[in-house]
Amino acid sequence: MKFVKAKKHLGQHFLNDDQIAKDIVGGLSSNALEGSVLEIGPGMGVLTKHLLKKTNNLSVVEIDTESISYLSHNFPELENRIIEGDFLKMNLKQGFGDQFSIIGNFPYNISSQIFFKILDYKDHVTEVVGMLQKEVAERIVSSPGNKTYGILSVLLQVYFDVEYLFTVEPEVFIPPPKVRSGVIRIKRNDVNVLKCDEKLFKQIVKQGFQNRRKTLRNALKPLNLTDEVKSLEILNKRAEQLSVSDFEYLTLQIQH
Ligand code: SAH
């Protein structure tokens, strides 16, 4: 069967290095491999091939019809576990059990959206190993005080322990992407509920970073803070200087 033709609008950059494919799959912990695993965007199955050696509990979701027929033809053992569809539109509560892990060389055009969706399902996702554009990978693992620290870093780091695994150069893809890539692993931690109101927490994080160069006192103006809150020392800082627990503290002050 002939190869799948790469389609730009689907973010298709096929990995053409078997050792790197093996290393990405090697990023999944043995714990994750014991449960259900979902691969996003398998394409021609360069990761899938290695995953199948390590787990019998793999499902894949792929949006591209041409890749779907390639996969069905080359991986008959996957049978009914090849899902044709858009990961962003899927109901993840059906089909993979209550807890599962996610892996993939993600389509870079939607990599942030993939992680926001994972956040929506945080109580079901135990671990994620993903390759994405290095810049977004760095944002996710970034810590306070860094320019790359932002909304996704804070929101994910509340519920996940994050790790940067390694960098991948553009030349190992067909066609090569314009940017370097990074592989990260995030593992669900033991936080179930925040000490503060979660909705308000998210709102404060988003609002704070929307004007990241302003002090929080100015950035959070739309929230109509009381005079008492406005006098808090922490509001002299900028969002990028606050740790996850600083944001929790601030939320608690504002919600009272
Ligand atoms: N894993 C393969 C392909 C990576 S390219 C490899 O490493 O070579 C990204 C893949 O994600 C492509 O196959 C693309 O068709 C698929 N894709 C793009 N958008 C998607 C979506 N919304 N849902 C599921 N798969 C998607």
Short mmCIF file of C-alpha atoms and ligand atoms in Angstrom, two decimals:
data_model
loop_
_atom_site.label_atom_id
_atom_site.label_comp_id
_atom_site.label_asym_id
_atom_site.label_seq_id
_atom_site.Cartn_x
_atom_site.Cartn_y
_atom_site.Cartn_z
CA MET A 1 0.00 0.00 0.00
CA LYS A 2 1.32 3.43 -0.85
CA PHE A 3 2.26 6.00 1.75
CA VAL A 4 -0.11 8.65 3.02
CA LYS A 5 0.37 12.02 1.36
CA ALA A 6 1.09 14.66 4.02
CA LYS A 7 -1.68 17.23 4.37
CA LYS A 8 -0.69 20.56 5.79
CA HIS A 9 -4.09 21.58 7.16
CA LEU A 10 -4.10 18.45 9.35
CA GLY A 11 -0.70 19.24 10.79
CA GLN A 12 0.77 16.13 9.22
CA HIS A 13 4.52 15.80 9.70
CA PHE A 14 5.40 12.13 9.72
CA LEU A 15 8.21 11.08 12.00
CA ASN A 16 10.84 9.25 9.98
CA ASP A 17 13.17 8.05 12.72
CA ASP A 18 12.45 4.74 14.36
CA GLN A 19 14.74 5.28 17.35
CA ILE A 20 13.00 8.56 18.22
CA ALA A 21 9.63 6.82 17.86
CA LYS A 22 10.86 4.17 20.29
CA ASP A 23 12.10 6.82 22.71
CA ILE A 24 8.74 8.63 22.68
CA VAL A 25 6.88 5.40 23.42
CA GLY A 26 9.51 4.69 26.09
CA GLY A 27 8.32 7.87 27.82
CA LEU A 28 5.11 6.16 28.96
CA SER A 29 5.50 4.70 32.44
CA SER A 30 4.86 1.01 33.07
CA ASN A 31 1.86 2.06 35.15
CA ALA A 32 0.33 3.79 32.14
CA LEU A 33 1.03 0.78 29.93
CA GLU A 34 -0.92 -1.47 32.29
CA GLY A 35 -4.09 0.55 31.66
CA SER A 36 -5.84 1.80 28.53
CA VAL A 37 -3.77 3.91 26.17
CA LEU A 38 -5.14 6.31 23.56
CA GLU A 39 -2.93 7.52 20.72
CA ILE A 40 -3.89 10.80 19.07
CA GLY A 41 -3.07 11.17 15.37
CA PRO A 42 -1.24 7.92 14.57
CA GLY A 43 -0.80 8.81 10.89
CA MET A 44 1.08 5.87 9.39
CA GLY A 45 1.63 4.31 12.78
CA VAL A 46 5.29 4.99 13.51
CA LEU A 47 4.50 5.20 17.25
CA THR A 48 1.64 2.69 17.03
CA LYS A 49 4.01 -0.06 15.93
CA HIS A 50 6.07 0.27 19.12
CA LEU A 51 3.03 0.77 21.33
CA LEU A 52 1.53 -2.50 20.14
CA LYS A 53 4.62 -4.33 21.38
CA LYS A 54 4.03 -2.95 24.86
CA THR A 55 0.26 -2.99 25.37
CA ASN A 56 -2.83 -4.89 24.27
CA ASN A 57 -5.00 -2.04 25.38
CA LEU A 58 -4.34 0.56 22.70
CA SER A 59 -6.94 2.63 20.83
CA VAL A 60 -6.09 5.26 18.24
CA VAL A 61 -8.00 8.29 17.01
CA GLU A 62 -7.19 9.73 13.60
CA ILE A 63 -9.04 12.36 11.59
CA ASP A 64 -7.53 11.62 8.18
CA THR A 65 -9.40 9.06 6.06
CA GLU A 66 -6.32 8.15 4.08
CA SER A 67 -4.36 7.41 7.27
CA ILE A 68 -7.31 5.40 8.58
CA SER A 69 -7.21 3.05 5.60
CA TYR A 70 -3.44 2.79 5.86
CA LEU A 71 -3.74 1.83 9.54
CA SER A 72 -6.57 -0.67 9.01
CA HIS A 73 -4.52 -2.35 6.32
CA ASN A 74 -1.22 -2.43 8.18
CA PHE A 75 -2.39 -3.00 11.75
CA PRO A 76 -5.19 -5.57 11.50
CA GLU A 77 -4.62 -6.41 15.17
CA LEU A 78 -6.08 -2.99 16.08
CA GLU A 79 -9.40 -3.99 14.48
CA ASN A 80 -12.20 -2.06 16.19
CA ARG A 81 -9.86 0.17 18.08
CA ILE A 82 -9.15 2.52 15.21
CA ILE A 83 -11.46 5.48 15.69
CA GLU A 84 -12.00 7.80 12.76
CA GLY A 85 -12.72 11.25 14.09
CA ASP A 86 -11.61 14.51 15.65
CA PHE A 87 -10.01 14.13 19.07
CA LEU A 88 -11.24 17.59 20.05
CA LYS A 89 -14.85 16.51 19.52
CA MET A 90 -14.66 13.12 21.19
CA ASN A 91 -16.43 12.12 24.35
CA LEU A 92 -13.56 10.56 26.29
CA LYS A 93 -15.83 9.10 28.92
CA GLN A 94 -16.85 6.34 26.54
CA GLY A 95 -14.63 3.58 25.35
CA PHE A 96 -11.38 3.76 27.30
CA GLY A 97 -12.45 2.93 30.84
CA ASP A 98 -12.45 5.36 33.72
CA GLN A 99 -8.69 5.94 33.67
CA PHE A 100 -6.39 6.05 30.68
CA SER A 101 -3.24 7.60 29.33
CA ILE A 102 -2.65 9.54 26.14
CA ILE A 103 0.27 9.54 23.73
CA GLY A 104 0.99 11.07 20.37
CA ASN A 105 3.03 13.08 18.00
CA PHE A 106 0.35 15.71 18.14
CA PRO A 107 -0.88 17.85 15.24
CA TYR A 108 0.90 21.12 16.15
CA ASN A 109 -1.92 23.35 14.90
CA ILE A 110 -4.12 22.10 17.75
CA SER A 111 -1.62 21.14 20.45
CA SER A 112 -2.76 23.75 23.02
CA GLN A 113 -6.38 22.78 22.44
CA ILE A 114 -5.45 19.13 23.04
CA PHE A 115 -4.05 20.07 26.45
CA PHE A 116 -7.08 22.21 27.35
CA LYS A 117 -9.25 19.22 26.52
CA ILE A 118 -7.06 16.98 28.67
CA LEU A 119 -7.66 19.44 31.52
CA ASP A 120 -11.41 19.01 31.05
CA TYR A 121 -10.90 15.28 31.55
CA LYS A 122 -8.26 15.57 34.26
CA ASP A 123 -9.99 13.05 36.50
CA HIS A 124 -9.69 10.37 33.84
CA VAL A 125 -6.26 11.04 32.35
CA THR A 126 -3.40 9.54 34.37
CA GLU A 127 -0.52 10.45 32.11
CA VAL A 128 0.27 12.10 28.77
CA VAL A 129 3.40 11.70 26.66
CA GLY A 130 3.31 14.03 23.71
CA MET A 131 5.49 15.57 21.06
CA LEU A 132 4.55 19.12 20.11
CA GLN A 133 6.26 22.29 18.94
CA LYS A 134 9.09 23.03 21.35
CA GLU A 135 7.74 26.46 22.19
CA VAL A 136 4.43 25.09 23.49
CA ALA A 137 6.19 22.18 25.21
CA GLU A 138 8.36 24.71 27.04
CA ARG A 139 5.36 26.79 28.04
CA ILE A 140 3.70 23.78 29.62
CA VAL A 141 6.71 22.87 31.78
CA SER A 142 7.73 26.45 32.53
CA SER A 143 8.02 27.79 36.08
CA PRO A 144 7.28 31.21 37.63
CA GLY A 145 9.59 34.04 36.63
CA ASN A 146 10.06 32.78 33.08
CA LYS A 147 8.82 34.54 29.98
CA THR A 148 7.25 31.29 28.78
CA TYR A 149 5.25 30.78 32.00
CA GLY A 150 1.56 31.27 31.21
CA ILE A 151 -2.04 30.08 31.43
CA LEU A 152 -1.37 26.54 30.27
CA SER A 153 1.61 26.16 32.65
CA VAL A 154 -0.42 27.17 35.70
CA LEU A 155 -3.64 25.32 34.87
CA LEU A 156 -1.85 22.08 33.98
CA GLN A 157 0.64 22.22 36.84
CA VAL A 158 -2.19 22.39 39.37
CA TYR A 159 -3.18 18.84 38.53
CA PHE A 160 -0.14 17.37 36.77
CA ASP A 161 3.56 16.93 37.45
CA VAL A 162 5.27 18.05 34.26
CA GLU A 163 8.58 17.02 32.71
CA TYR A 164 10.44 17.99 29.55
CA LEU A 165 11.93 14.80 28.08
CA PHE A 166 13.88 15.74 24.94
CA THR A 167 14.10 17.93 21.84
CA VAL A 168 13.59 16.67 18.28
CA GLU A 169 15.02 18.42 15.21
CA PRO A 170 12.87 19.20 12.13
CA GLU A 171 14.98 17.05 9.76
CA VAL A 172 13.60 13.77 11.12
CA PHE A 173 10.09 14.51 9.83
CA ILE A 174 8.56 14.25 6.36
CA PRO A 175 7.90 17.02 5.55
CA PRO A 176 10.02 18.88 8.13
CA PRO A 177 8.06 21.37 10.28
CA LYS A 178 9.32 24.97 10.49
CA VAL A 179 10.04 24.64 14.20
CA ARG A 180 11.86 22.33 16.59
CA SER A 181 9.81 19.86 18.60
CA GLY A 182 9.79 18.87 22.23
CA VAL A 183 8.59 15.72 23.97
CA ILE A 184 6.98 16.14 27.38
CA ARG A 185 5.39 13.89 29.96
CA ILE A 186 2.74 15.02 32.40
CA LYS A 187 1.50 12.80 35.23
CA ARG A 188 -1.63 13.33 37.26
CA ASN A 189 -0.75 14.33 40.83
CA ASP A 190 -2.91 13.74 43.91
CA VAL A 191 -4.72 17.09 43.91
CA ASN A 192 -8.46 16.53 43.59
CA VAL A 193 -9.94 19.80 44.73
CA LEU A 194 -8.36 23.19 45.03
CA LYS A 195 -8.27 25.06 48.33
CA CYS A 196 -10.19 27.82 46.55
CA ASP A 197 -13.05 28.16 44.07
CA GLU A 198 -11.81 26.55 40.85
CA LYS A 199 -13.82 28.66 38.43
CA LEU A 200 -12.62 31.88 39.97
CA PHE A 201 -9.06 30.51 40.05
CA LYS A 202 -9.17 29.91 36.28
CA GLN A 203 -10.66 33.31 35.68
CA ILE A 204 -7.93 35.01 37.70
CA VAL A 205 -5.16 33.08 35.93
CA LYS A 206 -6.58 33.90 32.50
CA GLN A 207 -7.23 37.53 33.31
CA GLY A 208 -3.85 37.93 34.97
CA PHE A 209 -1.91 36.62 31.99
CA GLN A 210 -3.99 38.47 29.43
CA ASN A 211 -2.13 41.58 30.51
CA ARG A 212 1.00 39.85 31.64
CA ARG A 213 3.13 42.99 31.75
CA LYS A 214 0.76 44.83 34.06
CA THR A 215 0.71 44.36 37.80
CA LEU A 216 -2.12 42.11 38.94
CA ARG A 217 -3.80 45.13 40.52
CA ASN A 218 -4.25 46.55 37.01
CA ALA A 219 -4.66 43.30 35.12
CA LEU A 220 -7.49 42.19 37.43
CA LYS A 221 -9.42 45.47 37.26
CA PRO A 222 -12.32 43.89 35.34
CA LEU A 223 -12.96 41.70 38.41
CA ASN A 224 -14.02 44.76 40.46
CA LEU A 225 -11.86 44.00 43.47
CA THR A 226 -12.84 45.37 46.85
CA ASP A 227 -10.65 48.02 48.48
CA GLU A 228 -9.54 45.48 51.02
CA VAL A 229 -8.33 43.09 48.30
CA LYS A 230 -6.79 45.94 46.33
CA SER A 231 -4.48 46.70 49.22
CA LEU A 232 -2.90 43.23 49.12
CA GLU A 233 0.85 43.18 48.62
CA ILE A 234 0.64 40.29 46.13
CA LEU A 235 -1.21 42.53 43.63
CA ASN A 236 1.99 44.49 43.07
CA LYS A 237 3.31 41.44 41.27
CA ARG A 238 2.71 40.32 37.72
CA ALA A 239 0.97 37.03 36.88
CA GLU A 240 4.19 35.48 35.64
CA GLN A 241 5.72 35.86 39.11
CA LEU A 242 3.05 33.79 40.88
CA SER A 243 3.33 30.09 41.63
CA VAL A 244 0.31 27.80 41.56
CA SER A 245 -0.10 28.17 45.32
CA ASP A 246 0.23 31.98 45.09
CA PHE A 247 -2.70 31.92 42.65
CA GLU A 248 -4.65 29.76 45.11
CA TYR A 249 -3.92 32.20 47.91
CA LEU A 250 -4.96 35.16 45.78
CA THR A 251 -8.20 33.43 44.73
CA LEU A 252 -9.05 32.73 48.36
CA GLN A 253 -8.57 36.40 49.22
CA ILE A 254 -10.74 37.54 46.33
CA GLN A 255 -13.55 35.05 46.92
CA HIS A 256 -14.00 36.08 50.57
N1 SAH B 1 1.95 10.01 14.69
C1 SAH B 1 2.32 10.21 13.30
C2 SAH B 1 1.64 11.40 12.66
C3 SAH B 1 1.90 12.72 13.32
S1 SAH B 1 1.24 14.08 12.39
C4 SAH B 1 3.83 10.33 13.20
O1 SAH B 1 4.48 10.58 14.20
O2 SAH B 1 4.35 10.20 12.10
C5 SAH B 1 -0.27 14.43 13.28
C6 SAH B 1 -1.39 13.44 13.00
O3 SAH B 1 -2.57 13.88 13.67
C7 SAH B 1 -1.76 13.31 11.52
O4 SAH B 1 -1.86 11.96 11.20
C8 SAH B 1 -3.14 14.00 11.43
O5 SAH B 1 -3.97 13.47 10.42
C9 SAH B 1 -3.70 13.74 12.81
N2 SAH B 1 -4.72 14.72 13.24
C10 SAH B 1 -4.81 16.04 12.93
N3 SAH B 1 -5.84 16.62 13.56
C11 SAH B 1 -6.44 15.65 14.28
C12 SAH B 1 -7.59 15.62 15.14
N4 SAH B 1 -8.29 16.74 15.38
N5 SAH B 1 -7.94 14.46 15.73
C13 SAH B 1 -7.22 13.33 15.49
N6 SAH B 1 -6.13 13.29 14.69
C14 SAH B 1 -5.74 14.42 14.10
#
